[in-house]
Coordinates of C-alpha atoms in Angstrom, one line a residue:
Chain A
X30 CA 36.7 119.2 -5.6
X31 CA 35.4 116.0 -4.1
X32 CA 32.4 116.2 -1.7
X33 CA 34.3 114.0 0.7
X34 CA 37.3 116.3 0.9
X35 CA 36.9 120.1 1.1
X36 CA 39.7 122.7 1.3
X37 CA 38.4 125.8 3.2
X38 CA 40.3 129.0 2.4
X39 CA 40.8 131.4 5.4
X40 CA 42.7 134.1 3.5
X41 CA 43.4 135.3 0.0
X42 CA 45.6 132.7 -1.6
X43 CA 48.4 134.0 -3.9
X44 CA 48.4 132.8 -7.5
X45 CA 51.5 131.5 -9.2
X46 CA 53.4 130.3 -6.0
X47 CA 55.5 127.2 -5.6
X48 CA 53.5 124.5 -3.7
X49 CA 55.4 122.2 -1.3
X50 CA 54.2 119.1 0.4
X51 CA 55.5 117.9 3.7
X52 CA 53.6 114.7 4.6
X53 CA 54.4 111.9 7.1
X54 CA 56.5 109.2 5.4
X55 CA 59.8 107.5 5.8
X56 CA 62.0 109.2 8.4
X57 CA 59.4 111.9 8.7
X58 CA 61.7 113.8 6.3
X59 CA 58.9 115.9 4.7
X60 CA 57.2 116.8 8.0
X61 CA 60.4 117.8 9.7
X62 CA 61.5 119.8 6.7
X63 CA 58.1 121.5 6.5
X64 CA 58.1 122.3 10.2
X65 CA 61.6 123.9 9.9
X66 CA 60.5 125.9 6.9
X67 CA 57.6 127.3 8.9
X68 CA 59.8 128.3 11.8
X69 CA 62.4 130.0 9.5
X70 CA 60.1 131.6 6.9
X71 CA 58.4 134.0 9.4
X72 CA 55.8 135.3 7.0
X73 CA 54.1 131.9 6.3
X74 CA 50.5 132.1 7.5
X75 CA 47.7 129.6 7.5
X76 CA 45.7 130.3 4.3
X77 CA 43.6 127.1 4.0
X78 CA 42.8 123.9 5.8
X79 CA 41.3 120.5 4.9
X80 CA 37.9 119.4 6.1
X81 CA 37.1 115.8 5.5
X82 CA 35.0 113.0 7.0
X83 CA 37.6 110.6 5.6
X84 CA 40.0 111.7 8.3
X85 CA 39.8 110.3 11.8
X86 CA 37.7 112.4 14.2
X87 CA 40.8 114.4 15.2
X88 CA 41.8 118.0 15.7
X89 CA 45.1 119.5 16.7
X90 CA 45.0 122.0 19.5
X91 CA 47.5 124.9 19.4
X92 CA 47.2 127.5 22.2
X93 CA 43.8 126.0 23.1
X94 CA 42.3 126.5 19.7
X95 CA 41.3 123.7 17.3
X96 CA 43.0 123.2 13.9
X97 CA 42.7 120.7 11.1
X98 CA 45.6 118.3 11.0
X99 CA 46.1 119.1 7.3
X100 CA 46.7 122.7 6.6
X101 CA 48.2 125.0 3.9
X102 CA 50.4 127.8 4.9
X103 CA 51.5 130.5 2.5
X104 CA 53.1 133.8 1.6
X105 CA 53.4 135.5 -1.8
X106 CA 55.8 132.9 -3.2
X107 CA 55.2 129.7 -1.3
X108 CA 52.3 127.4 -0.4
X109 CA 53.2 124.7 2.1
X110 CA 50.8 121.8 2.6
X111 CA 51.5 119.9 5.8
X112 CA 50.0 117.2 7.9
X113 CA 50.5 116.9 11.6
X114 CA 49.1 113.3 11.7
X115 CA 49.8 110.1 9.8
X116 CA 47.3 109.9 6.9
X117 CA 45.2 106.7 6.9
X118 CA 46.5 104.7 3.9
X119 CA 43.0 104.2 2.4
X120 CA 42.4 108.0 2.3
X121 CA 45.6 109.1 0.6
X122 CA 44.1 109.2 -2.9
X123 CA 41.1 111.5 -2.2
X124 CA 43.2 113.7 0.1
X125 CA 46.1 114.2 -2.2
X126 CA 43.8 114.6 -5.3
X127 CA 41.9 117.4 -3.5
X128 CA 45.2 119.2 -2.6
X129 CA 46.6 118.8 -6.1
X130 CA 43.4 120.1 -7.8
X131 CA 43.3 123.0 -5.3
X132 CA 46.9 123.9 -6.1
X133 CA 46.2 123.8 -9.8
X134 CA 43.2 126.1 -9.3
X135 CA 45.8 128.6 -7.8
X136 CA 48.0 128.3 -10.9
X137 CA 51.0 127.1 -8.9
X138 CA 54.3 127.3 -10.8
X139 CA 55.3 123.8 -9.7
X140 CA 54.6 121.3 -7.0
X141 CA 57.5 119.8 -4.9
X142 CA 57.1 116.9 -2.5
X143 CA 59.7 116.7 0.2
X144 CA 60.4 113.1 1.4
X145 CA 62.9 110.4 1.9
X146 CA 64.2 107.1 0.6
X147 CA 65.3 104.6 3.2
X148 CA 68.8 103.0 3.1
X149 CA 70.3 100.2 5.1
X150 CA 72.9 101.0 7.8
X151 CA 71.9 104.7 7.6
X152 CA 73.8 105.4 10.8
X153 CA 77.1 104.7 9.0
X154 CA 76.4 107.1 6.1
X155 CA 78.0 110.5 6.6
X156 CA 76.9 112.3 3.4
X157 CA 73.3 111.7 2.5
X158 CA 72.4 111.8 -1.2
X159 CA 69.2 113.4 -2.5
X160 CA 67.4 111.9 -5.5
X161 CA 64.7 113.4 -7.6
X162 CA 61.9 112.3 -9.9
X163 CA 59.7 114.6 -12.0
X164 CA 56.4 114.7 -13.7
X165 CA 57.8 115.5 -17.2
X166 CA 61.1 115.4 -19.1
X167 CA 61.6 119.2 -18.9
X168 CA 61.4 119.2 -15.1
X169 CA 63.7 116.1 -15.0
X170 CA 66.3 118.0 -17.1
X171 CA 65.9 121.0 -14.9
X172 CA 66.8 119.1 -11.7
X173 CA 69.6 117.2 -13.5
X174 CA 71.1 120.6 -14.6
X175 CA 71.0 121.6 -10.9
X176 CA 73.2 118.6 -10.2
X177 CA 70.6 116.4 -8.5
X178 CA 70.7 112.6 -9.1
X179 CA 67.6 111.1 -10.8
X180 CA 65.8 108.1 -9.3
X181 CA 65.9 106.2 -12.6
X182 CA 64.1 103.0 -11.9
X183 CA 62.0 101.8 -9.0
X184 CA 58.7 102.0 -7.3
X185 CA 57.4 105.0 -5.3
X186 CA 54.7 104.5 -2.7
X187 CA 52.8 107.2 -0.8
X188 CA 51.6 110.8 -1.1
X189 CA 54.5 111.8 -3.4
X190 CA 53.6 109.0 -5.8
X191 CA 50.1 110.5 -6.3
X192 CA 51.5 114.0 -6.7
X193 CA 53.8 112.9 -9.5
X194 CA 51.2 110.8 -11.2
X195 CA 48.3 113.3 -11.1
X196 CA 50.5 116.3 -12.0
X197 CA 51.9 114.4 -15.0
X198 CA 48.3 113.8 -16.1
X199 CA 47.1 117.3 -15.5
X200 CA 50.2 119.0 -17.0
X201 CA 51.4 120.6 -13.7
X202 CA 55.2 120.6 -13.3
X203 CA 56.1 118.6 -10.3
X204 CA 59.2 117.2 -8.6
X205 CA 59.7 114.8 -5.7
X206 CA 62.9 115.3 -3.7
X207 CA 64.0 112.2 -1.7
X208 CA 66.8 112.3 0.8
X209 CA 68.5 109.1 1.9
X210 CA 67.1 108.4 5.4
X211 CA 66.1 106.0 8.2
X212 CA 63.0 104.0 7.4
X213 CA 61.4 104.0 10.8
X214 CA 63.2 106.7 12.8
X215 CA 62.8 110.5 12.5
X216 CA 65.7 111.8 10.5
X217 CA 66.4 115.6 10.8
X218 CA 69.7 115.3 8.9
X219 CA 67.9 114.0 5.9
X220 CA 65.4 116.8 6.2
X221 CA 68.3 119.3 6.2
X222 CA 69.6 117.7 3.0
X223 CA 66.3 117.9 1.2
X224 CA 66.0 121.6 2.2
X225 CA 69.4 122.3 0.7
X226 CA 68.2 120.9 -2.7
X227 CA 64.9 122.7 -2.4
X228 CA 67.0 125.9 -2.1
X229 CA 69.1 124.8 -5.1
X230 CA 65.9 124.3 -7.2
X231 CA 63.7 127.2 -6.1
X232 CA 65.8 129.7 -4.2
X233 CA 63.6 129.1 -1.1
X234 CA 66.6 129.2 1.2
X235 CA 66.5 128.7 5.0
X236 CA 69.2 128.4 7.7
X237 CA 69.5 124.7 8.5
X238 CA 71.9 125.0 11.4
X239 CA 69.1 125.0 14.1
X240 CA 67.6 122.0 12.5
X241 CA 70.9 120.1 12.9
X242 CA 71.6 121.5 16.4
X243 CA 68.1 120.4 17.6
X244 CA 68.2 117.1 15.8
X245 CA 68.1 114.9 18.8
X246 CA 65.2 116.9 20.4
X247 CA 63.3 116.7 17.2
X248 CA 63.8 112.9 17.1
X249 CA 62.5 112.6 20.7
X250 CA 59.5 114.8 19.9
X251 CA 58.6 113.0 16.7
X252 CA 58.5 109.5 18.1
X253 CA 54.7 109.3 18.3
X254 CA 54.0 110.6 14.8
X255 CA 56.7 108.2 13.5
X256 CA 55.1 105.3 15.2
X257 CA 51.7 106.0 13.7
X258 CA 53.3 106.7 10.3
X259 CA 55.0 103.3 10.5
X260 CA 51.6 101.6 10.9
X261 CA 50.2 103.4 7.8
X262 CA 53.3 102.7 5.8
X263 CA 52.8 99.0 6.4
X264 CA 49.2 99.2 5.3
X265 CA 50.1 101.0 2.0
X266 CA 52.9 98.4 1.3
X267 CA 55.7 100.9 1.5
X268 CA 58.3 98.1 1.4
X269 CA 57.5 97.8 -2.3
X270 CA 59.9 100.6 -2.8
X271 CA 62.7 98.1 -2.1
X272 CA 61.4 95.9 -5.0
X273 CA 63.2 95.7 -8.4
X274 CA 60.7 96.6 -11.1
X275 CA 60.1 94.4 -14.1
X276 CA 60.6 96.6 -17.1
X277 CA 57.8 96.5 -19.6
X278 CA 58.5 98.6 -22.7
Chain B
X28 CA 77.6 65.3 8.7
X29 CA 76.1 67.2 11.5
X30 CA 77.0 66.1 15.0
X31 CA 74.1 68.1 16.5
X32 CA 71.2 66.5 18.3
X33 CA 68.5 65.5 15.8
X34 CA 64.9 66.3 16.5
X35 CA 61.7 64.7 15.2
X36 CA 59.4 66.5 12.9
X37 CA 56.9 66.8 15.8
X38 CA 59.5 68.7 17.8
X39 CA 60.1 71.1 14.9
X40 CA 56.3 71.6 14.3
X41 CA 55.8 72.1 18.0
X42 CA 58.5 74.8 18.1
X43 CA 57.1 76.4 15.0
X44 CA 53.6 76.6 16.6
X45 CA 55.1 78.0 19.8
X46 CA 56.9 80.7 17.8
X47 CA 53.6 81.5 16.0
X48 CA 51.9 81.8 19.3
X49 CA 54.5 84.2 20.6
X50 CA 54.3 86.3 17.5
X51 CA 50.5 86.5 17.9
X52 CA 50.9 87.6 21.5
X53 CA 53.4 90.2 20.4
X54 CA 51.0 91.5 17.7
X55 CA 48.2 91.7 20.2
X56 CA 50.4 93.7 22.6
X57 CA 51.2 96.1 19.8
X58 CA 47.5 96.6 19.0
X59 CA 46.7 97.8 22.5
X60 CA 47.1 101.5 22.4
X61 CA 49.2 103.0 25.1
X62 CA 51.2 106.1 25.6
X63 CA 54.9 106.1 24.5
X64 CA 55.8 107.3 28.0
X65 CA 55.5 106.0 31.6
X66 CA 54.9 108.8 34.1
X67 CA 55.6 106.7 37.2
X68 CA 58.8 105.2 35.8
X69 CA 59.8 108.6 34.4
X70 CA 60.7 106.7 31.2
X71 CA 60.1 107.1 27.4
X72 CA 59.5 104.1 25.3
X73 CA 61.9 104.2 22.4
X74 CA 61.2 103.5 18.7
X75 CA 62.6 100.1 17.8
X76 CA 62.9 97.6 15.0
X77 CA 63.8 93.9 14.5
X78 CA 65.3 92.4 11.4
X79 CA 65.7 88.6 11.2
X80 CA 68.4 87.4 8.8
X81 CA 69.5 83.8 8.2
X82 CA 72.5 84.2 10.5
X83 CA 71.4 86.7 13.1
X84 CA 68.7 89.0 14.5
X85 CA 69.5 92.7 14.4
X86 CA 67.6 94.9 16.8
X87 CA 67.9 98.7 16.5
X88 CA 66.6 101.2 19.0
X89 CA 66.4 104.9 18.5
X90 CA 67.9 106.6 21.6
X91 CA 68.2 110.3 21.0
X92 CA 69.8 112.4 23.8
X93 CA 71.3 109.3 25.4
X94 CA 74.5 109.0 27.4
X95 CA 76.2 106.1 25.8
X96 CA 77.9 104.7 28.9
X97 CA 74.4 104.3 30.6
X98 CA 73.0 101.9 28.0
X99 CA 72.0 98.5 29.4
X100 CA 70.9 95.5 27.4
X101 CA 69.9 92.6 29.5
X102 CA 68.5 89.2 28.4
X103 CA 65.2 88.5 30.3
X104 CA 64.0 84.9 29.9
X105 CA 65.3 83.0 26.9
X106 CA 63.8 85.3 24.1
X107 CA 63.3 88.7 25.6
X108 CA 65.7 91.7 25.8
X109 CA 65.3 94.5 28.3
X110 CA 66.9 97.8 27.1
X111 CA 67.3 100.9 29.3
X112 CA 69.4 104.1 29.0
X113 CA 69.7 107.4 30.8
X114 CA 69.2 110.6 28.9
X115 CA 71.7 113.5 29.0
X116 CA 69.1 115.7 30.7
X117 CA 65.6 115.7 32.0
X118 CA 62.8 116.3 29.6
X119 CA 59.5 117.7 30.8
X120 CA 56.1 117.7 29.1
X121 CA 56.4 121.5 29.1
X122 CA 59.4 121.1 26.8
X123 CA 57.0 119.9 24.2
X124 CA 54.5 122.6 25.0
X125 CA 52.2 120.2 26.9
X126 CA 50.7 121.7 30.0
X127 CA 47.8 119.3 30.8
X128 CA 50.2 116.5 32.0
X129 CA 52.9 116.8 34.6
X130 CA 56.1 114.8 34.7
X131 CA 59.7 114.6 33.8
X132 CA 61.6 111.9 32.0
X133 CA 65.3 110.9 32.1
X134 CA 65.3 107.3 30.9
X135 CA 64.4 105.2 27.9
X136 CA 63.0 101.7 28.7
X137 CA 61.6 98.9 26.7
X138 CA 61.3 95.1 26.4
X139 CA 61.6 93.3 23.1
X140 CA 60.6 89.7 22.4
X141 CA 63.0 88.1 19.8
X142 CA 60.9 86.0 17.3
X143 CA 63.4 83.2 16.7
X144 CA 65.9 81.4 19.0
X145 CA 69.2 83.3 19.5
X146 CA 72.4 82.9 21.4
X147 CA 71.9 85.7 24.0
X148 CA 75.4 85.1 25.4
X149 CA 77.0 85.9 22.0
X150 CA 75.2 89.2 21.8
X151 CA 77.2 92.3 20.8
X152 CA 76.1 95.9 20.3
X153 CA 77.2 99.3 19.1
X154 CA 75.9 102.8 19.5
X155 CA 76.2 105.3 16.7
X156 CA 74.3 108.5 15.9
X157 CA 71.9 107.8 18.7
X158 CA 71.0 104.4 17.3
X159 CA 71.6 101.3 19.4
X160 CA 72.3 98.3 17.2
X161 CA 72.2 94.8 18.8
X162 CA 73.4 91.7 17.0
X163 CA 72.2 88.3 18.2
X164 CA 73.5 85.2 16.4
X165 CA 70.7 82.7 15.7
X166 CA 70.7 79.3 17.4
X167 CA 70.9 76.3 15.2
X168 CA 69.9 73.3 17.3
X169 CA 69.0 70.9 14.5
X170 CA 69.6 70.4 10.8
X171 CA 67.4 68.6 8.3
X172 CA 69.4 66.6 5.8
X173 CA 68.3 66.5 2.2
X174 CA 68.2 63.0 0.8

């Protein structure tokens, strides 16, 4: 693990779990999905947190006590890495690398990033599609067999890009699930769609009805995190995901 | 052939510099950190976005929990829009678990500067899934003919 980024364990961490990532990105899909998982999977406890001078001098207070903005929650089957703040664009590599290496040291079965893919005129779309990309052909076949569409060609920018790239290199099975969503507005409906496909792949099933019922309140509450995430997305050139790649064989 | 009033290249450069100045002012305003709420006005500042296309400017504003019939979009000056809307119910800081601030909010309010010239009087908007979408046709006061 890098000296700049440390992951401090608070409890015994289960081996062989599925590791999920819910990080701020388009539509805050991953963060909203992770937050809903935490409220529905009652036995998820904080097992580790990140300590890094690369992050802004910031703590999150819950019930008067300080917490790292990047924490890992877990039970016997699931490890869920979440960030409660937008991650500075220039720190994404060391932060994600540290989390991936830590996950590998816990022999995780697979890593799954929950995120979104922005579409134009999102408010006119009734049924949101979920796309997937994977770290190896076997994982890609597995998600295809589950009926999930593959993101065939394109660019991916952000934490999920690093997860796929590093996991491919390290031989860790990994998937990114991307629900169609708003670019700059929190999108609880997209988070619900990504959770449906998570259940389809892993069997980690939660009731999404409350997420949809409270959608407007979530959008209101998520405005500030979305605003800061927008600023970081601009810095990391997120708009490159709209580009058409030049195929080089 | 265009029948519109022709302008000199100096007029065009002048307008371009003016728009650059306005954009710089807008960026400066965005850099100043301020809360997304105004306690005195009991208002939240909504998330919003501007897209400039060759034909129009499309402004979107995220207005969750809004009563559609209370939305007001008013042109202020020649290139600024003022948007306000009432929410279905009052939201307090306590609703977000925050106890060190006091206050309740029942409106959204913001002003937006439009970066290019538009026909404010031809503006139309729609509200769907809590997103206000405003369409402003662009003004074309001059054309440059290609020789």
